[in-house]
PDB file of N, CA and C in Angstrom:
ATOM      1  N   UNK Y  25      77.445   2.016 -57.844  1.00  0.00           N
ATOM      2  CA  UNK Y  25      76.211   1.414 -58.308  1.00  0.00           C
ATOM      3  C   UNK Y  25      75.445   2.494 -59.044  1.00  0.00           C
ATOM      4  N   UNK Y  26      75.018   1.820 -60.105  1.00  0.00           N
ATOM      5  CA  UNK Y  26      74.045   3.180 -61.199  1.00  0.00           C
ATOM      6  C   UNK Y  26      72.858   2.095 -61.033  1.00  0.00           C
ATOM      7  N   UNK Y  27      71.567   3.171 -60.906  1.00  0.00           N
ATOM      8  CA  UNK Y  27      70.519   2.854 -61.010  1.00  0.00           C
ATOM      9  C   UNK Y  27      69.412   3.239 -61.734  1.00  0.00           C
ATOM     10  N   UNK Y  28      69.000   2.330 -62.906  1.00  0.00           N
ATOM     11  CA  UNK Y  28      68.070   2.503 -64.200  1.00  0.00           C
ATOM     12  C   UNK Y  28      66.651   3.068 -63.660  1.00  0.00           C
ATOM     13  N   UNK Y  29      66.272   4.723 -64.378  1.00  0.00           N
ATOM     14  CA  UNK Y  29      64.879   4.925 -63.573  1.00  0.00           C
ATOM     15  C   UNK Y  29      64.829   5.481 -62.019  1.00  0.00           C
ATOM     16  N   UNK Y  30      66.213   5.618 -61.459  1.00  0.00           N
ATOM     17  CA  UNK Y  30      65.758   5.475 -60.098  1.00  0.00           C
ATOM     18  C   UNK Y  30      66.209   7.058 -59.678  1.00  0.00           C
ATOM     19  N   UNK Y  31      65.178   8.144 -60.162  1.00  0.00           N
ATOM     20  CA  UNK Y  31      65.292  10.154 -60.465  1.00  0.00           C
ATOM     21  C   UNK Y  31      65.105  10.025 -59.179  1.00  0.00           C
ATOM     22  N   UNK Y  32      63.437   8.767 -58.379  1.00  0.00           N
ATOM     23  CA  UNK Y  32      63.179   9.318 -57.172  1.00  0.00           C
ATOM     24  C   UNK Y  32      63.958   8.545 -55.635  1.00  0.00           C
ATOM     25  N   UNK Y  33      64.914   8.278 -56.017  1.00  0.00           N
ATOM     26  CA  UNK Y  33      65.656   7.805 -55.056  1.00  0.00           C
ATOM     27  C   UNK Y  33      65.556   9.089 -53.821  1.00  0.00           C
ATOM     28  N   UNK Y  34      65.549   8.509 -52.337  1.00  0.00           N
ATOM     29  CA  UNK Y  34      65.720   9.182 -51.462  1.00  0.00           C
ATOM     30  C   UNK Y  34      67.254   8.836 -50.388  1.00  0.00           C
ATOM     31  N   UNK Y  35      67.564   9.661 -49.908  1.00  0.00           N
ATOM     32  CA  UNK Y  35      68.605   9.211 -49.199  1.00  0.00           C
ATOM     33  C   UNK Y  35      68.306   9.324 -47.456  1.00  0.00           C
ATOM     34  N   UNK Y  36      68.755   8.964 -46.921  1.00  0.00           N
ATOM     35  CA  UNK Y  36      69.901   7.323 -47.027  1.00  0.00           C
ATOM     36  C   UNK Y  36      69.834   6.151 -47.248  1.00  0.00           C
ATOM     37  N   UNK Y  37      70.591   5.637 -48.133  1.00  0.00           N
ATOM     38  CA  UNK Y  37      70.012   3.676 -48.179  1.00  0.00           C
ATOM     39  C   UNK Y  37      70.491   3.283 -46.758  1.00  0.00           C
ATOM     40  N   UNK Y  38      70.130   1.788 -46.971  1.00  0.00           N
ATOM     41  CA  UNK Y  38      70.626   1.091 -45.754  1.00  0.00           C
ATOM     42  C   UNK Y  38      71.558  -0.251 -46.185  1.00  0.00           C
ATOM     43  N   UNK Y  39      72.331  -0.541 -45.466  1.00  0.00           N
ATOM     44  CA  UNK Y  39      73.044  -1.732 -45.658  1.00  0.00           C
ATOM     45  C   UNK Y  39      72.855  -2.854 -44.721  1.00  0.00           C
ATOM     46  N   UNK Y  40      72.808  -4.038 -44.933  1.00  0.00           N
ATOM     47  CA  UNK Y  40      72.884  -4.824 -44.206  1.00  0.00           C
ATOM     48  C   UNK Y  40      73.928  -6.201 -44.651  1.00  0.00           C
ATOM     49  N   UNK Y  41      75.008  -5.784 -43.356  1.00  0.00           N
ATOM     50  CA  UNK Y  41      76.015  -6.589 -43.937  1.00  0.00           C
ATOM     51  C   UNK Y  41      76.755  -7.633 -42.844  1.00  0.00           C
ATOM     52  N   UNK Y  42      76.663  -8.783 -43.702  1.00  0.00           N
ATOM     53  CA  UNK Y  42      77.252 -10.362 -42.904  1.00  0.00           C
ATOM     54  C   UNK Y  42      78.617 -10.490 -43.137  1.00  0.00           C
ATOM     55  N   UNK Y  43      79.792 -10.763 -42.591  1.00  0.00           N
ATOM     56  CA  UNK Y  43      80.638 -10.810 -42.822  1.00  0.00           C
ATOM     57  C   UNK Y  43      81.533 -10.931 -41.454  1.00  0.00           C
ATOM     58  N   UNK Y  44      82.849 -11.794 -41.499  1.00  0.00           N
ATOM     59  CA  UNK Y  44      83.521 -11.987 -40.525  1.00  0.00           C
ATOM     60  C   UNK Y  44      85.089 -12.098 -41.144  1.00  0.00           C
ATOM     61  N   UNK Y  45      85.857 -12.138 -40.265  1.00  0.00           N
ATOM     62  CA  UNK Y  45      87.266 -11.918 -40.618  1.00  0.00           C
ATOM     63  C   UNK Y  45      87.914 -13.034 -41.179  1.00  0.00           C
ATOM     64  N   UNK Y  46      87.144 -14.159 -40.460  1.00  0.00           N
ATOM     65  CA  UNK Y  46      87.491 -15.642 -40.917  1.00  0.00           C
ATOM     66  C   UNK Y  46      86.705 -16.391 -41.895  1.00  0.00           C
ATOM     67  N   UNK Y  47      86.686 -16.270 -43.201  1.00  0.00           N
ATOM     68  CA  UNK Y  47      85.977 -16.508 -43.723  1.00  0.00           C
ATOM     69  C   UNK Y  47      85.075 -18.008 -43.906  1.00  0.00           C
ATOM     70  N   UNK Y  48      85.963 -18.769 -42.586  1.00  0.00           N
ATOM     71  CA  UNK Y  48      84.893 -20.216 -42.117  1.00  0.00           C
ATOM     72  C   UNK Y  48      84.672 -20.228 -40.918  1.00  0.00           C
ATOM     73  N   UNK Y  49      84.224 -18.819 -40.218  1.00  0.00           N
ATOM     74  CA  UNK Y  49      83.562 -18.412 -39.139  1.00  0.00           C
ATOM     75  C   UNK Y  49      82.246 -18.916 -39.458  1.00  0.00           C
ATOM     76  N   UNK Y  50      81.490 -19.629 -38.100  1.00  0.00           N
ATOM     77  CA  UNK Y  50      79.912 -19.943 -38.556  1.00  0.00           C
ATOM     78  C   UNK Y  50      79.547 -20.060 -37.027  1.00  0.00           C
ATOM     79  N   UNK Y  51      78.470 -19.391 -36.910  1.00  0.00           N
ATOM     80  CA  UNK Y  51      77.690 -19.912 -35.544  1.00  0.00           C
ATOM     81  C   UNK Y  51      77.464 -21.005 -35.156  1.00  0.00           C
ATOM     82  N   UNK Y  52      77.492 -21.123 -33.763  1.00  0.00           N
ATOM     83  CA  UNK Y  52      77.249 -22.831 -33.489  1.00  0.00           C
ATOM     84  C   UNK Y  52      76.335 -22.639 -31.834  1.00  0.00           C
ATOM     85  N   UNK Y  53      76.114 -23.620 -31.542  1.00  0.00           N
ATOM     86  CA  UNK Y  53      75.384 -23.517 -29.882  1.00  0.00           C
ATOM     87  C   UNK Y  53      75.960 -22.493 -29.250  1.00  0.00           C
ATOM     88  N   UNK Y  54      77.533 -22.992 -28.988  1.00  0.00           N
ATOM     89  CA  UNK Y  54      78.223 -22.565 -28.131  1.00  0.00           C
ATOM     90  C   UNK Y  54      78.663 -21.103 -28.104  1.00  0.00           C
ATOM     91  N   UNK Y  55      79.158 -20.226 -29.405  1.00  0.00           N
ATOM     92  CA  UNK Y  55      79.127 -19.356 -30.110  1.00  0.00           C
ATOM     93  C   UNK Y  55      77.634 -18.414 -30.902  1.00  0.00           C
ATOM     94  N   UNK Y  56      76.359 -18.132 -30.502  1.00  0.00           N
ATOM     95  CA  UNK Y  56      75.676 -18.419 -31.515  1.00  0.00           C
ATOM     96  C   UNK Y  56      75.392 -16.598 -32.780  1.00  0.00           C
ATOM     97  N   UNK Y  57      75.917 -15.814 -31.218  1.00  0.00           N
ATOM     98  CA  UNK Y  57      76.343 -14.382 -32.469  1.00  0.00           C
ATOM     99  C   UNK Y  57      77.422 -14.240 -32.742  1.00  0.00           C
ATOM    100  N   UNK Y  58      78.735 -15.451 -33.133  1.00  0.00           N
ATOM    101  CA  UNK Y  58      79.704 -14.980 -33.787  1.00  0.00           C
ATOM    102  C   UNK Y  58      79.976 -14.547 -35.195  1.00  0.00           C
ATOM    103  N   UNK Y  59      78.462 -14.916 -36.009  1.00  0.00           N
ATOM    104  CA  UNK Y  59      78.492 -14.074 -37.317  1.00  0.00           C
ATOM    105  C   UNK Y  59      77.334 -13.397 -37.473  1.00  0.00           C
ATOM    106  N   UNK Y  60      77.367 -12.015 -37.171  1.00  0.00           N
ATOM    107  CA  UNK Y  60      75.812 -11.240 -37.203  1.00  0.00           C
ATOM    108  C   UNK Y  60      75.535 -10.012 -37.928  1.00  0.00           C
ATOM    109  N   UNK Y  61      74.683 -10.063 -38.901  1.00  0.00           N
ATOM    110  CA  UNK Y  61      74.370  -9.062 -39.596  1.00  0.00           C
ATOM    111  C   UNK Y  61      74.690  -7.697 -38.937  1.00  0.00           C
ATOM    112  N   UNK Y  62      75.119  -6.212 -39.649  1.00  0.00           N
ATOM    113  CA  UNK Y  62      75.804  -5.196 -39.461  1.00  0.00           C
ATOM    114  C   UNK Y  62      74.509  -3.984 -39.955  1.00  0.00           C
ATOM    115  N   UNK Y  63      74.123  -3.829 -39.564  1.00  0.00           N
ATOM    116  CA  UNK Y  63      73.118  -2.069 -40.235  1.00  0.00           C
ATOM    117  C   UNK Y  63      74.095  -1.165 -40.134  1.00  0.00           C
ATOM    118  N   UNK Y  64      73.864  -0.628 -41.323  1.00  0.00           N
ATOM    119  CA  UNK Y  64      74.702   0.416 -41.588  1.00  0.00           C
ATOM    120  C   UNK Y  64      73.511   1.763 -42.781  1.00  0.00           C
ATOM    121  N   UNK Y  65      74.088   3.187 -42.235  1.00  0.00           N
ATOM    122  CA  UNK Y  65      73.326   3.697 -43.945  1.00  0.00           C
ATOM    123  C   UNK Y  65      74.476   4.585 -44.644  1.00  0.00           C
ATOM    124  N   UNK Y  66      73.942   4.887 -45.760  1.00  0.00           N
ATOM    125  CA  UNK Y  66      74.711   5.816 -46.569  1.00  0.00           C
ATOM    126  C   UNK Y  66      74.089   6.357 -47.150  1.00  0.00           C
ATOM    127  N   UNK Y  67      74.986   8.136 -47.666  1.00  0.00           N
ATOM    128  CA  UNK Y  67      74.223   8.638 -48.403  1.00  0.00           C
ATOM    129  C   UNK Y  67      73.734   8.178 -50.105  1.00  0.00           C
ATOM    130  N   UNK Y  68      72.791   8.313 -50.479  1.00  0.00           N
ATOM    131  CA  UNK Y  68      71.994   8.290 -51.610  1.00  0.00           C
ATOM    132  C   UNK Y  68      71.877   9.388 -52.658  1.00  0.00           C
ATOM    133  N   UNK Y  69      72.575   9.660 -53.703  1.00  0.00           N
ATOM    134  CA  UNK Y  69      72.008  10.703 -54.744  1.00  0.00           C
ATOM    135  C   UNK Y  69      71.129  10.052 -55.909  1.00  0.00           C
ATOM    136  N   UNK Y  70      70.063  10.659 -56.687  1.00  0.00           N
ATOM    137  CA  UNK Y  70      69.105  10.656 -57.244  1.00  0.00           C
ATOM    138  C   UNK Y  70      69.376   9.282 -58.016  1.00  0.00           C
ATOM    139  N   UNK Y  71      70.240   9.066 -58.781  1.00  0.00           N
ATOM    140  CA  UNK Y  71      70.371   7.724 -59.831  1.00  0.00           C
ATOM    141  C   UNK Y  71      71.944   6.751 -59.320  1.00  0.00           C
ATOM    142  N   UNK Y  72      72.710   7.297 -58.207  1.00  0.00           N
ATOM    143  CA  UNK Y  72      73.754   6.657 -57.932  1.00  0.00           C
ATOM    144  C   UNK Y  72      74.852   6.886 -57.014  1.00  0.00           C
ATOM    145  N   UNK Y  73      75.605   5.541 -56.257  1.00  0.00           N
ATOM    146  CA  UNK Y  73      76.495   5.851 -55.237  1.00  0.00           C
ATOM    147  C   UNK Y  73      77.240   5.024 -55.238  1.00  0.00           C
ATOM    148  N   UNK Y  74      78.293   5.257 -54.197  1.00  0.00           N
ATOM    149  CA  UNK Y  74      79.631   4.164 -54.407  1.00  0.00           C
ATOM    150  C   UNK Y  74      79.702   3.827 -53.222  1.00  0.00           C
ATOM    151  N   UNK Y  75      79.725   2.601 -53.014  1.00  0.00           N
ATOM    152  CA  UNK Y  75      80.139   2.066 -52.176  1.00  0.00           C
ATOM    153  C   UNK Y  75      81.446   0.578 -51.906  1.00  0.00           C
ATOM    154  N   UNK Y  76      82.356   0.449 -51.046  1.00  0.00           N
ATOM    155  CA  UNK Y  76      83.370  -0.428 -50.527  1.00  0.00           C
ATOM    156  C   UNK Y  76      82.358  -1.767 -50.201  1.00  0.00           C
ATOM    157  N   UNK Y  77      82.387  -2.753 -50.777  1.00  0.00           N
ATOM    158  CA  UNK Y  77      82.553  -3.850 -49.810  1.00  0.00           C
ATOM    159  C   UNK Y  77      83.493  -4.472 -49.534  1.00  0.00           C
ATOM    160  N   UNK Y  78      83.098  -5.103 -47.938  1.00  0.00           N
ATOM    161  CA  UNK Y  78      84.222  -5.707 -46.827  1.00  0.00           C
ATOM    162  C   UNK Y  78      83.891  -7.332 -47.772  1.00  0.00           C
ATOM    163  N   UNK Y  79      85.387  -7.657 -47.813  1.00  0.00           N
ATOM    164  CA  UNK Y  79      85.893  -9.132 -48.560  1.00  0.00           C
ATOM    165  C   UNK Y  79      85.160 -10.225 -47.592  1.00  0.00           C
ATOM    166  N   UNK Y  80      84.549 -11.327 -47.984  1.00  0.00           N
ATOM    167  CA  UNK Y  80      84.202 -12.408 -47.174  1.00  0.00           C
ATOM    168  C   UNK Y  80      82.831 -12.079 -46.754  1.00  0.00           C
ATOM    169  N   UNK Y  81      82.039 -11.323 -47.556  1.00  0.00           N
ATOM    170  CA  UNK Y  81      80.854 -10.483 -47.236  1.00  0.00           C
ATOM    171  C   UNK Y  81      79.682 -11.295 -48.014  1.00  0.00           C
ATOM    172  N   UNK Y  82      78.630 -10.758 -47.405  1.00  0.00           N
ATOM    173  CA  UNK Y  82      77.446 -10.581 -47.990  1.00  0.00           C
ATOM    174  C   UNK Y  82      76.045  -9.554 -47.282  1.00  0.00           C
ATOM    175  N   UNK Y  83      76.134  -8.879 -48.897  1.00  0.00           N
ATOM    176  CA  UNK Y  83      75.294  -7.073 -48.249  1.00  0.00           C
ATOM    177  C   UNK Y  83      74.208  -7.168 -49.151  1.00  0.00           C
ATOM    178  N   UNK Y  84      73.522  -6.930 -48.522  1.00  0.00           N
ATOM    179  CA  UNK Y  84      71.731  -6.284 -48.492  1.00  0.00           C
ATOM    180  C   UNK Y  84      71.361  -4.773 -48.897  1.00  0.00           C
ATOM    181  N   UNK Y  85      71.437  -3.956 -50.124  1.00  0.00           N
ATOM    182  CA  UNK Y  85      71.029  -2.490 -49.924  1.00  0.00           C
ATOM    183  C   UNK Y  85      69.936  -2.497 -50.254  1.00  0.00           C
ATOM    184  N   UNK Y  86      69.356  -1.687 -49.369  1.00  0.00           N
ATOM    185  CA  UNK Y  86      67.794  -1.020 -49.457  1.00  0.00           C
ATOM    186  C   UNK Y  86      67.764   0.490 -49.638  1.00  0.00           C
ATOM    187  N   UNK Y  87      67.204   0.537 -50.421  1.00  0.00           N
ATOM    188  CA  UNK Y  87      66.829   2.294 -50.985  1.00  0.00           C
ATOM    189  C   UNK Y  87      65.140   2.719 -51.154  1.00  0.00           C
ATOM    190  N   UNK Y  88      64.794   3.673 -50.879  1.00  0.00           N
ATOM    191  CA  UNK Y  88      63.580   4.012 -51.014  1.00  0.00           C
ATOM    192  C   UNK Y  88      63.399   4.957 -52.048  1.00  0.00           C
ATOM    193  N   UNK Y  89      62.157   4.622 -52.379  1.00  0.00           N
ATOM    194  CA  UNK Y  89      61.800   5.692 -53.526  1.00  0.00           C
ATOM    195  C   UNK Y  89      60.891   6.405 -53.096  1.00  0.00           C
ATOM    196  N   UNK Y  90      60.140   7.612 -53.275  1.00  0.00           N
ATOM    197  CA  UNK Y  90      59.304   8.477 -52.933  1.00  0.00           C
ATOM    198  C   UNK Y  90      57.962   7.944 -53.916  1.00  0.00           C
TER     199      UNK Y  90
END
């Protein structure tokens, strides 16, 4: 990920990531944290970083600026 403007990036971002192995995994009564968001961080340099996403996902990054 490259980021336009972003000199004052601080590190670490954060991730927040949904995702399950089965990709028609869904909570129900009976089950109700079988699909639950993941916090995670990583490091951050000034305008950019790389990161993997897990297949069947959906991620949240948060970065701060000074």
């Amino acid at each position: 990920v490259q980021l336009e403007g972003g000199d004052n990036i601080v590190s670490p971002g954060r991730a927040f990531v949904l995702t399950h192995e089965d990709p028609l995994a869904e909570n129900t009564l009976e089950a109700p944290f079988k699909v639950v968001p993941q916090e995670d961080s990583f490091p951050v340099n000034p305008s950019q970083f790389r990161r993997v996403f897990p297949g069947n996902s959906l991620t949240v990054l948060r970065v701060k600026t000074q």
